[in-house]
Short mmCIF file of C-alpha atoms and ligand atoms in Angstrom, two decimals:
data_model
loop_
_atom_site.label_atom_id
_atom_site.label_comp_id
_atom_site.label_asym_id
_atom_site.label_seq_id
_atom_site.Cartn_x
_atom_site.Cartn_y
_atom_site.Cartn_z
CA UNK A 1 -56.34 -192.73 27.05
CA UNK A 2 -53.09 -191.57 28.01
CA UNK A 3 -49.89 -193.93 26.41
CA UNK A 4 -48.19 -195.64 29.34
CA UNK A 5 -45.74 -198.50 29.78
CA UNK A 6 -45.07 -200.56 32.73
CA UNK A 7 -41.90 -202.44 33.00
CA UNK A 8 -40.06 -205.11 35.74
CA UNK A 9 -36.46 -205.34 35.95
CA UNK A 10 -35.22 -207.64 39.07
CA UNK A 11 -32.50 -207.05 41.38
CA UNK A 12 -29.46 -209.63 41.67
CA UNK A 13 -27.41 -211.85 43.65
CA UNK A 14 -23.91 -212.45 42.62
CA UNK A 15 -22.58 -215.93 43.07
CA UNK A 16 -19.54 -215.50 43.16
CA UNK A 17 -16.80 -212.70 41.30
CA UNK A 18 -17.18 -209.62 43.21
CA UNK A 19 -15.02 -207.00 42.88
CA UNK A 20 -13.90 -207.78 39.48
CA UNK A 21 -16.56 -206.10 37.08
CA UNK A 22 -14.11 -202.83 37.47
CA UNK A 23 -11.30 -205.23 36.69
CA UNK A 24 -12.06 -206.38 33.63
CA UNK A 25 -12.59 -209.84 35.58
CA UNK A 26 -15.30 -211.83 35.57
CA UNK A 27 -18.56 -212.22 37.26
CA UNK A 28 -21.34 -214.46 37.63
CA UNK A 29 -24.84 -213.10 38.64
CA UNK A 30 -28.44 -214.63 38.92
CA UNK A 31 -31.73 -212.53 38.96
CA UNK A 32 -33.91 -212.22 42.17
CA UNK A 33 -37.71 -212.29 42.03
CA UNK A 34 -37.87 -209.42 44.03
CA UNK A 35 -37.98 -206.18 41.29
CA UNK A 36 -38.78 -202.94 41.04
CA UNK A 37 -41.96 -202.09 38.72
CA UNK A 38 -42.16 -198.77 36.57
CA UNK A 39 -45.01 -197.09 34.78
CA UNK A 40 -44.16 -194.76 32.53
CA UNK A 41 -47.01 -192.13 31.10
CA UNK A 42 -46.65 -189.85 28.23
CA UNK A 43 -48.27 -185.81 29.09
CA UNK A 44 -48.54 -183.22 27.67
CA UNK A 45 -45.86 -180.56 27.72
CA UNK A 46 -42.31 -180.40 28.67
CA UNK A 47 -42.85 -181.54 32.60
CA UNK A 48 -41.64 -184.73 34.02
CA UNK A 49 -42.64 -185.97 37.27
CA UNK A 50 -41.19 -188.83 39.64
CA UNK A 51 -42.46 -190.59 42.04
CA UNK A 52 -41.85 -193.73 43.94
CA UNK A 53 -44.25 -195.92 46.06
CA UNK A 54 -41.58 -195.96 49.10
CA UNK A 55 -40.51 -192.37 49.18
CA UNK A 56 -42.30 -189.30 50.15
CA UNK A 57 -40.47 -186.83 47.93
CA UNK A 58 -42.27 -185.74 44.40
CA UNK A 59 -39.40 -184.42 42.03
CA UNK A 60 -40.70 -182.40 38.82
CA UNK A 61 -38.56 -180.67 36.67
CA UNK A 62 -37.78 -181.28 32.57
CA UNK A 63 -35.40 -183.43 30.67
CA UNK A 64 -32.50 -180.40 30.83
CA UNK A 65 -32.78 -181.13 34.62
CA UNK A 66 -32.29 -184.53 34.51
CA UNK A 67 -28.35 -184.58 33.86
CA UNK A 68 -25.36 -184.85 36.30
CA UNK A 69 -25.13 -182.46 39.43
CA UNK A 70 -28.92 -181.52 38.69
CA UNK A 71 -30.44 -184.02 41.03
CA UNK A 72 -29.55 -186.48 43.65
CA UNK A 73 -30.57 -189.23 45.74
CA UNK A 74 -32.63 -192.00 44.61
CA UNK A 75 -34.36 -189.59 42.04
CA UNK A 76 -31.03 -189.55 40.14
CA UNK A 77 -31.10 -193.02 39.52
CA UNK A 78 -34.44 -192.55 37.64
CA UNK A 79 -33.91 -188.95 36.17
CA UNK A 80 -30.33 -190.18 35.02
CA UNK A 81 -31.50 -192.73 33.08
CA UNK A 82 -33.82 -189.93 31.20
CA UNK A 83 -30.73 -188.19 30.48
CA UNK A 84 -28.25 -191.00 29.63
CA UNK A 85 -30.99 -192.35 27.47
CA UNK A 86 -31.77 -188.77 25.80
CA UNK A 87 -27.17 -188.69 25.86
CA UNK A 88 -27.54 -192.38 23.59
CA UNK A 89 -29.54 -190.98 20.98
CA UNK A 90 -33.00 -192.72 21.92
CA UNK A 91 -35.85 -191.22 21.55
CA UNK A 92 -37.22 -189.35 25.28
CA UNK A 93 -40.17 -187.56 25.23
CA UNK A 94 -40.30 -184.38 26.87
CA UNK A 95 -43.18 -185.18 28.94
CA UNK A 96 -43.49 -187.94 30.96
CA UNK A 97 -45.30 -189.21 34.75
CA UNK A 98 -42.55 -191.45 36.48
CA UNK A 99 -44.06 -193.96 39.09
CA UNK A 100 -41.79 -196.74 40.67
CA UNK A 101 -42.09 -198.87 43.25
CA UNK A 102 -40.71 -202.15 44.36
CA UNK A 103 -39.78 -205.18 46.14
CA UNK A 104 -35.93 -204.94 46.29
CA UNK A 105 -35.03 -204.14 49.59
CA UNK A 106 -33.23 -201.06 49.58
CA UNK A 107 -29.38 -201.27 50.67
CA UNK A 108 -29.10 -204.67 51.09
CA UNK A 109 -26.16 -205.38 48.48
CA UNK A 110 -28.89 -206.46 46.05
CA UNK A 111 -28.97 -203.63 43.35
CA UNK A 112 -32.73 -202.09 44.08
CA UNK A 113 -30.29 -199.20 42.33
CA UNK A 114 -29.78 -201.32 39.10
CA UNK A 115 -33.20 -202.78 38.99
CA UNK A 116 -34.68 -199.10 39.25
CA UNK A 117 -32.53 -198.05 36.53
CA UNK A 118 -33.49 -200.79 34.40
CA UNK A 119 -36.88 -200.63 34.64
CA UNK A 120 -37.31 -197.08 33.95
CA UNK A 121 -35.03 -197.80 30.84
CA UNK A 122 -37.28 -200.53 29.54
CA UNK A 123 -40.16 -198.54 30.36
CA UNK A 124 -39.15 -195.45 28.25
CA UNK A 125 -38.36 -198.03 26.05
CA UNK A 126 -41.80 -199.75 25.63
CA UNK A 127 -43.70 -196.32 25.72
CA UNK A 128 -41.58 -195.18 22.50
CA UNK A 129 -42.77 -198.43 20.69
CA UNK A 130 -38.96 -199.81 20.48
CA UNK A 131 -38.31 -203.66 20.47
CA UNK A 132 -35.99 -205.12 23.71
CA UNK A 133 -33.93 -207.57 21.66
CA UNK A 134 -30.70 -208.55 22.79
CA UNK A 135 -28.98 -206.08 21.31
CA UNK A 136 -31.06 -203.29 23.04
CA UNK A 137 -30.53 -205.00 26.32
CA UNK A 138 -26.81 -204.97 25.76
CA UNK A 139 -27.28 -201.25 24.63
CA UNK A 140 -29.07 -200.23 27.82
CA UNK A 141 -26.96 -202.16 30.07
CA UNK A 142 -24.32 -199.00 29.11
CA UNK A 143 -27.20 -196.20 29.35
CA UNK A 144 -27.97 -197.27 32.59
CA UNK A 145 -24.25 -197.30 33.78
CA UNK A 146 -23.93 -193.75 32.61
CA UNK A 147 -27.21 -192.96 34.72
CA UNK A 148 -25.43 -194.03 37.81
CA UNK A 149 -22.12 -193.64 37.22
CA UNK A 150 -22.45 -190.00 35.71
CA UNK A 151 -25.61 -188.82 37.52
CA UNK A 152 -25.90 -191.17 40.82
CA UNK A 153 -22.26 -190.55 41.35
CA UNK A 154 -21.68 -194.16 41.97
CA UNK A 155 -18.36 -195.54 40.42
CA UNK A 156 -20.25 -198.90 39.92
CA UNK A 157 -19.17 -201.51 37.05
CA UNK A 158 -21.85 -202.81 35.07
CA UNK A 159 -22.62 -206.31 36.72
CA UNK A 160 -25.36 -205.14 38.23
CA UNK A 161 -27.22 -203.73 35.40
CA UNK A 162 -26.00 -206.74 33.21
CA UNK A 163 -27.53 -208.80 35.24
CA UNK A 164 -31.11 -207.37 35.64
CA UNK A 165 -30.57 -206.85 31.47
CA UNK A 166 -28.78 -210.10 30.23
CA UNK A 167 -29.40 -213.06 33.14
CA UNK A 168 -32.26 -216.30 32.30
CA UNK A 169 -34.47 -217.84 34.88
CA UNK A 170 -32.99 -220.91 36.35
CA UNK A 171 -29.44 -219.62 34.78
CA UNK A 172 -26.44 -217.49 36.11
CA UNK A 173 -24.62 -215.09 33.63
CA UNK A 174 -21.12 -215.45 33.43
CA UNK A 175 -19.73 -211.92 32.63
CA UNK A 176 -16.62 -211.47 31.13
CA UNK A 177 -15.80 -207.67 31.07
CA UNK A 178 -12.46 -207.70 29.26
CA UNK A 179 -14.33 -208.79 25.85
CA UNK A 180 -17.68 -208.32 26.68
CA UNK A 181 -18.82 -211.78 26.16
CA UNK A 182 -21.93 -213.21 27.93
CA UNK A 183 -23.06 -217.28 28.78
CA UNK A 184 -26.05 -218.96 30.02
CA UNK A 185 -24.79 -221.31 33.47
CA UNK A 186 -27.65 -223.58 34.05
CA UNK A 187 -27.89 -223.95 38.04
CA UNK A 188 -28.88 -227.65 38.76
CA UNK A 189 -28.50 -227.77 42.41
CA UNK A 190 -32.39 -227.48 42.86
CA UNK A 191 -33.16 -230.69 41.28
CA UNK A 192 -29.85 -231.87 43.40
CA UNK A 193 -31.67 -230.92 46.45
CA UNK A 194 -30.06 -227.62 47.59
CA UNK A 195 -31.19 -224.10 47.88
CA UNK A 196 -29.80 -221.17 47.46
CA UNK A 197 -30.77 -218.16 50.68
CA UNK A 198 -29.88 -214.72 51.15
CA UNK A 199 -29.26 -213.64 54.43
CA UNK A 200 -29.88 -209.67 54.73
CA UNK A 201 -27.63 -208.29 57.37
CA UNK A 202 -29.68 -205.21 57.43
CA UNK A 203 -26.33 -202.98 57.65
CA UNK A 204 -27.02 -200.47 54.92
CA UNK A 205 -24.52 -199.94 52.97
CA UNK A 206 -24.02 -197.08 49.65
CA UNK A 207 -22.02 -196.99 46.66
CA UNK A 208 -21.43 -193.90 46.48
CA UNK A 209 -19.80 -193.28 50.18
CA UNK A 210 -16.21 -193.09 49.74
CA UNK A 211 -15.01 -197.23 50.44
CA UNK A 212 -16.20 -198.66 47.20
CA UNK A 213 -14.60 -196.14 45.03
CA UNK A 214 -11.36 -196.38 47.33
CA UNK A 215 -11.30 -199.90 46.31
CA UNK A 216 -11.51 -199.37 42.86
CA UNK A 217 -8.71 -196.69 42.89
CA UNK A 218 -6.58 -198.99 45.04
CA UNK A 219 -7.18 -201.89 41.81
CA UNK A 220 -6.41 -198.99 39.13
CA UNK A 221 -2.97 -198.06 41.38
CA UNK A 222 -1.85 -201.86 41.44
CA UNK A 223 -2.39 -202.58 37.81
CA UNK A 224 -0.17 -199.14 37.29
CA UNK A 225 2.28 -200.35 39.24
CA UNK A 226 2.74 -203.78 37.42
CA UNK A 227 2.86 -201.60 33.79
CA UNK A 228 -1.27 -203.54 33.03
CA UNK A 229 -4.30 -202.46 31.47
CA UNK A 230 -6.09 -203.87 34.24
CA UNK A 231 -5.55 -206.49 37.03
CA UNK A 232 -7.44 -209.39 34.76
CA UNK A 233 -3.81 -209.52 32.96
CA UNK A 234 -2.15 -209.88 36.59
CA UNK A 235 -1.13 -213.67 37.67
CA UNK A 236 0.51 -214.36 40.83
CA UNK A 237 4.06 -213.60 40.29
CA UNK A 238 2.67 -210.18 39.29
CA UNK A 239 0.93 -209.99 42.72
CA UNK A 240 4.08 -210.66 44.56
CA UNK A 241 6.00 -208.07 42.45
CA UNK A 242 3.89 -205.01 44.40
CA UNK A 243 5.87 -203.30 46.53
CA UNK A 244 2.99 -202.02 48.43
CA UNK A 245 1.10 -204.65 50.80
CA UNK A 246 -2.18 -203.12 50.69
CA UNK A 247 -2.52 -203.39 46.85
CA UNK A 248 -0.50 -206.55 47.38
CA UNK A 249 -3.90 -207.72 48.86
CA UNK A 250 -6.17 -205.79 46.95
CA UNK A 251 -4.52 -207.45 43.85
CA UNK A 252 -4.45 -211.08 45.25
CA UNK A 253 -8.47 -210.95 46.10
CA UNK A 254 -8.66 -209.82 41.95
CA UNK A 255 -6.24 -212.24 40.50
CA UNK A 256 -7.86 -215.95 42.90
CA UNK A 257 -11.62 -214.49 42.47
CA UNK A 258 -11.13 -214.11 38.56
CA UNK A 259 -9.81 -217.97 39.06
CA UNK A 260 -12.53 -218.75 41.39
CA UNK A 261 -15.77 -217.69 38.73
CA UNK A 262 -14.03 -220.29 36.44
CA UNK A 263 -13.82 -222.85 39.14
CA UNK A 264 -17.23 -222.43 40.20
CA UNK A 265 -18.55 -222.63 36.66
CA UNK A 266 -16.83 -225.69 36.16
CA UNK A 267 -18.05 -227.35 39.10
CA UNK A 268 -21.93 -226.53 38.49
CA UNK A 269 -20.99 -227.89 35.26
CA UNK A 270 -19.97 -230.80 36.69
CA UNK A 271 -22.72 -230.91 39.64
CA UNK A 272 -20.11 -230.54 42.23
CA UNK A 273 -22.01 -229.02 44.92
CA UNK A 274 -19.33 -229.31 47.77
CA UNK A 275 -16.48 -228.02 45.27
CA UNK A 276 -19.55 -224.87 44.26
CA UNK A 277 -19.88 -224.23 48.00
CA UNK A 278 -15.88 -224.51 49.19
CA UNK A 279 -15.00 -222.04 46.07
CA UNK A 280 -18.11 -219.87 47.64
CA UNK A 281 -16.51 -219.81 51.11
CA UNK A 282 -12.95 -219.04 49.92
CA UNK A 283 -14.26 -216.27 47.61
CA UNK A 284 -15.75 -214.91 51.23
CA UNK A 285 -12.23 -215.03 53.09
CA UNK A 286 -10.75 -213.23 50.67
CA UNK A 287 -12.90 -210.65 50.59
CA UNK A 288 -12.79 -210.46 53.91
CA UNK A 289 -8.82 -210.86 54.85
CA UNK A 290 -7.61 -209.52 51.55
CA UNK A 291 -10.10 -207.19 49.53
CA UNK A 292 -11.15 -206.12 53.26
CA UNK A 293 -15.19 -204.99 52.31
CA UNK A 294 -16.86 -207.28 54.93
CA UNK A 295 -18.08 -206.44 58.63
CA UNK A 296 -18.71 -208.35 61.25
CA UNK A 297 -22.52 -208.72 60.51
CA UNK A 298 -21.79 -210.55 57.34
CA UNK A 299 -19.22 -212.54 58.84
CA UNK A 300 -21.35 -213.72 61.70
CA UNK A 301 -23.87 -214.58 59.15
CA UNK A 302 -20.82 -216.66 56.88
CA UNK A 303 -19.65 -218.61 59.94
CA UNK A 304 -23.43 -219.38 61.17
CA UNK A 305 -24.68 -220.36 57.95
CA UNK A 306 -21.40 -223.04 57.78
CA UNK A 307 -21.56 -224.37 61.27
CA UNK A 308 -25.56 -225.18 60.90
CA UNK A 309 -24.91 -226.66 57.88
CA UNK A 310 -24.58 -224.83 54.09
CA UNK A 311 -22.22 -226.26 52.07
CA UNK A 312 -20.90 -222.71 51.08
CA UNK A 313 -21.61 -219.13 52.10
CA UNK A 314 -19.80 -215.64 51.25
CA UNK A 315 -21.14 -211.62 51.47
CA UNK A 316 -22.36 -210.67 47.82
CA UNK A 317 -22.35 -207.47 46.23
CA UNK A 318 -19.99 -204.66 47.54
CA UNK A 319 -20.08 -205.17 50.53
CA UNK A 320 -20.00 -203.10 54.31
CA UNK A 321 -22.57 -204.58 54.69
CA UNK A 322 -25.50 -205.64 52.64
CA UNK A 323 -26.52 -208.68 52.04
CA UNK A 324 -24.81 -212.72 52.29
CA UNK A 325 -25.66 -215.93 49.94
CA UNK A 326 -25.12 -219.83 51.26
CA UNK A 327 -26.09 -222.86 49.55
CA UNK A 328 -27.52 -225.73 51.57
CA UNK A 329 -29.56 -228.49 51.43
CA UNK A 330 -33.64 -227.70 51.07
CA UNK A 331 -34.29 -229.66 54.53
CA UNK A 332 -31.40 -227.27 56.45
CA UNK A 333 -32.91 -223.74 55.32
CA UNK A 334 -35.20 -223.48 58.50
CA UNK A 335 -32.34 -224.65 61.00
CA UNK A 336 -30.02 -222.28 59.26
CA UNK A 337 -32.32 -219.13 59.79
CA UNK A 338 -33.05 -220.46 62.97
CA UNK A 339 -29.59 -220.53 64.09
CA UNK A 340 -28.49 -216.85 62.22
CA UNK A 341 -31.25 -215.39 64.22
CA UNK A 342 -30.16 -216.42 67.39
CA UNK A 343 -26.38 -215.73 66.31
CA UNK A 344 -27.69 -212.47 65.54
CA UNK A 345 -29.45 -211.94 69.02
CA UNK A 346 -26.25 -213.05 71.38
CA UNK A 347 -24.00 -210.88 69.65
CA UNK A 348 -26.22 -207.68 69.66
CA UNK A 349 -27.08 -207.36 66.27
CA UNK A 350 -30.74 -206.09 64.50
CA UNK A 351 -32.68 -209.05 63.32
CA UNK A 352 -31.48 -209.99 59.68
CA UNK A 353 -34.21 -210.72 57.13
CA UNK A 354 -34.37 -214.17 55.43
CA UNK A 355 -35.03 -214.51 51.37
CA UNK A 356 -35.25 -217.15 48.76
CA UNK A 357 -33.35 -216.90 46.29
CA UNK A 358 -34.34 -219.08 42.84
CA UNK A 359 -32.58 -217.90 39.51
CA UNK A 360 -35.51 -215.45 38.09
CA UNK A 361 -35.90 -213.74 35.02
CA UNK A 362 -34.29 -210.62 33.56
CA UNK A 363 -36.18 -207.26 32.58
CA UNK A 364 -39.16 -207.18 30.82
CA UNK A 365 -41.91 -205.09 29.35
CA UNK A 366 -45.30 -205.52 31.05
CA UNK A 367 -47.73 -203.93 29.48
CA UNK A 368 -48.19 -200.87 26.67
CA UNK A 369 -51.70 -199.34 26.32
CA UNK A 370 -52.89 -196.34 24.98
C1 GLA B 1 -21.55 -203.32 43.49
C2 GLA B 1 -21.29 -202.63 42.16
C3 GLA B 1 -20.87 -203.65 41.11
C4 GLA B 1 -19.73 -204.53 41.60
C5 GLA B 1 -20.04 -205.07 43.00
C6 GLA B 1 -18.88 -205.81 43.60
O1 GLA B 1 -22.66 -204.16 43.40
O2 GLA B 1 -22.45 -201.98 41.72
O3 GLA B 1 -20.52 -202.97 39.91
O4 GLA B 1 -18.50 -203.85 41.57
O5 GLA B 1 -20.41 -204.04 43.90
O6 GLA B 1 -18.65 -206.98 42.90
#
């Protein structure tokens, strides 16, 4: 019987901290039921094949193909992750059957990306008999970076693999990327009566087109400018000492969203579900007004979500477009659909698609037989 291993790893919603994982900020993700799944079969020879449940295309090729500028699309996200692994020392055999296939919906702003790289990870992982403790998650978190930033071509910054890696069901993960520290943020608002939705805009949107990494060079320029490592050692004054506006604005969405994870922390901590959902809101206007990566879509989604009756709602993820998050109580979730729907209808837009969105559980290891 041929050895295979199937693996899940889910794909994420980020509460609130966007835009800061390339900052050395910090971040604070759940997991999402929906996940990709990946089977992973040794055969004989040097051949590996990929496949995917949702996409026509059969790559083959070996493990010297795998590497950066050798393939693209969303086979690089699985063949990278070959190659960073083989890059990290681990253990890759030279034959292998690739088969994916999922539930995260593909561009919507909830890293089907990260949850494809992690799964193939753990898979290889599982097939070559090693253990996923927690220092193996942390280790692949960075192998699966260097599949998409090095191969995918996506100048991503490691929350979203973190979180399909690191996060516990019922928990967020607050991220802190300047020293690499991890904690557990129970989320009580269920038992409080609330629910958390994702609202799916449908507008696709891709890392690797040129806005995200614009962005990220625009963050890089303004903590030049102020003589910083990064912008997590900016403060306000700082932020008023750029000359430029533009990373005058980029700078002041880094600095208050850095301030805002802390806030929002505290107030779960506290059960403060108004000050969790104001903190969400603000996070949203300044991503829109300031960092400037929202579209009308999401916005029309924000303000609907608010006026029917969330107590907080904001885009997550990167943003043009994707996907956005509100918080609102369990008996409002139908009227809130109901009314982003029809928002949706009178102002032109394609249909959005409607997801729960309860804290799930992290990547895992399936099954191993033969
Ligand atoms: C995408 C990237 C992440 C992060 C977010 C914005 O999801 O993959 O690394 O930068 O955008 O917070």
């Amino acid at each position: 019987m041929t050895r295979t291993a199937v693996a899940r790893a889910p794909g994420r919603v980020n509460l609130v901290g966007e835009h800061t994982d390339y900052n050395d900020g910090v971040c604070l993700p759940i997991a999402l039921p929906q996940d990709t799944v990946a089977r992973v079969s040794l055969r004989a020879g040097d051949r590996i094949s990929i496949t995917s449940a949702q996409q026509a295309s059969v790559w083959t090729g070996d493990l010297a193909g795998c590497g950066p500028g050798r393939v693209d699309g969303w086979v690089a996200y699985v063949a990278g992750v070959l190659w960073a692994l083989d890059q990290e020392g681990y253990d890759v055999p030279p034959g292998l059957d690739v088969h994916v296939t999922g539930t995260v919906p593909l561009g919507a702003g909830l890293s089907s990306s990260a949850s494809l790289e992690v799964a193939v990870a753990v898979g290889v992982l599982a097939l070559t008999g090693r253990r996923l403790d927690e220092s193996e998650r942390r280790r692949l978190v960075q192998v699966c970076r260097r599949a998409e930033t090095e191969v995918a071509g996506a100048p991503t910054g490691g929350l979203d693999q973190s979180a399909a890696l690191l996060t516990e069901p019922g928990c967020a993960l607050l991220l802190d990327f300047q020293d690499g520290s991890t904690a557990t943020v129970p989320l009580g608002w269920t038992a409080a009566g609330l629910e958390l939705v994702v609202i799916d805009t449908g507008v696709s949107h891709a890392l690797t087109a040129g806005d995200y990494g614009a962005r990220r060079r625009e963050c890089e320029d303004a903590a030049l400018a102020l003589g910083l490592p990064s912008l997590r050692d900016a403060d306000e004054d700082a932020v008023r000492r750029l000359a430029d506006a533009t990373l005058r604005r980029r700078a002041a969405h880094v600095v208050s969203e850095n301030a805002r994870v802390l806030s929002v922390v505290a107030a779960l901590d506290r059960g403060s579900w108004t000050d969790v959902g104001e903190l969400f809101t603000a996070s949203h206007a300044s991503l829109r007004d300031a960092f400037e990566v929202s579209c009308p879509e999401l916005d029309l989604a924000v303000d609907t979500a608010l006026a029917a009756g969330a107590l907080g709602a904001r885009m997550t993820g990167g943003g043009f477009g994707g996907s956005a998050i509100a918080l609102l109580p369990a008996d409002r979730v139908d009227a809130v659909r109901r009314a982003v729907d029809t928002a949706y209808a009178d102002a032109g837009f394609r249909a959005p698609r409607h997801l729960d969105a309860p804290a799930s559980a992290a990547a895992r290891v399936v099954e191993v037989s033969g």
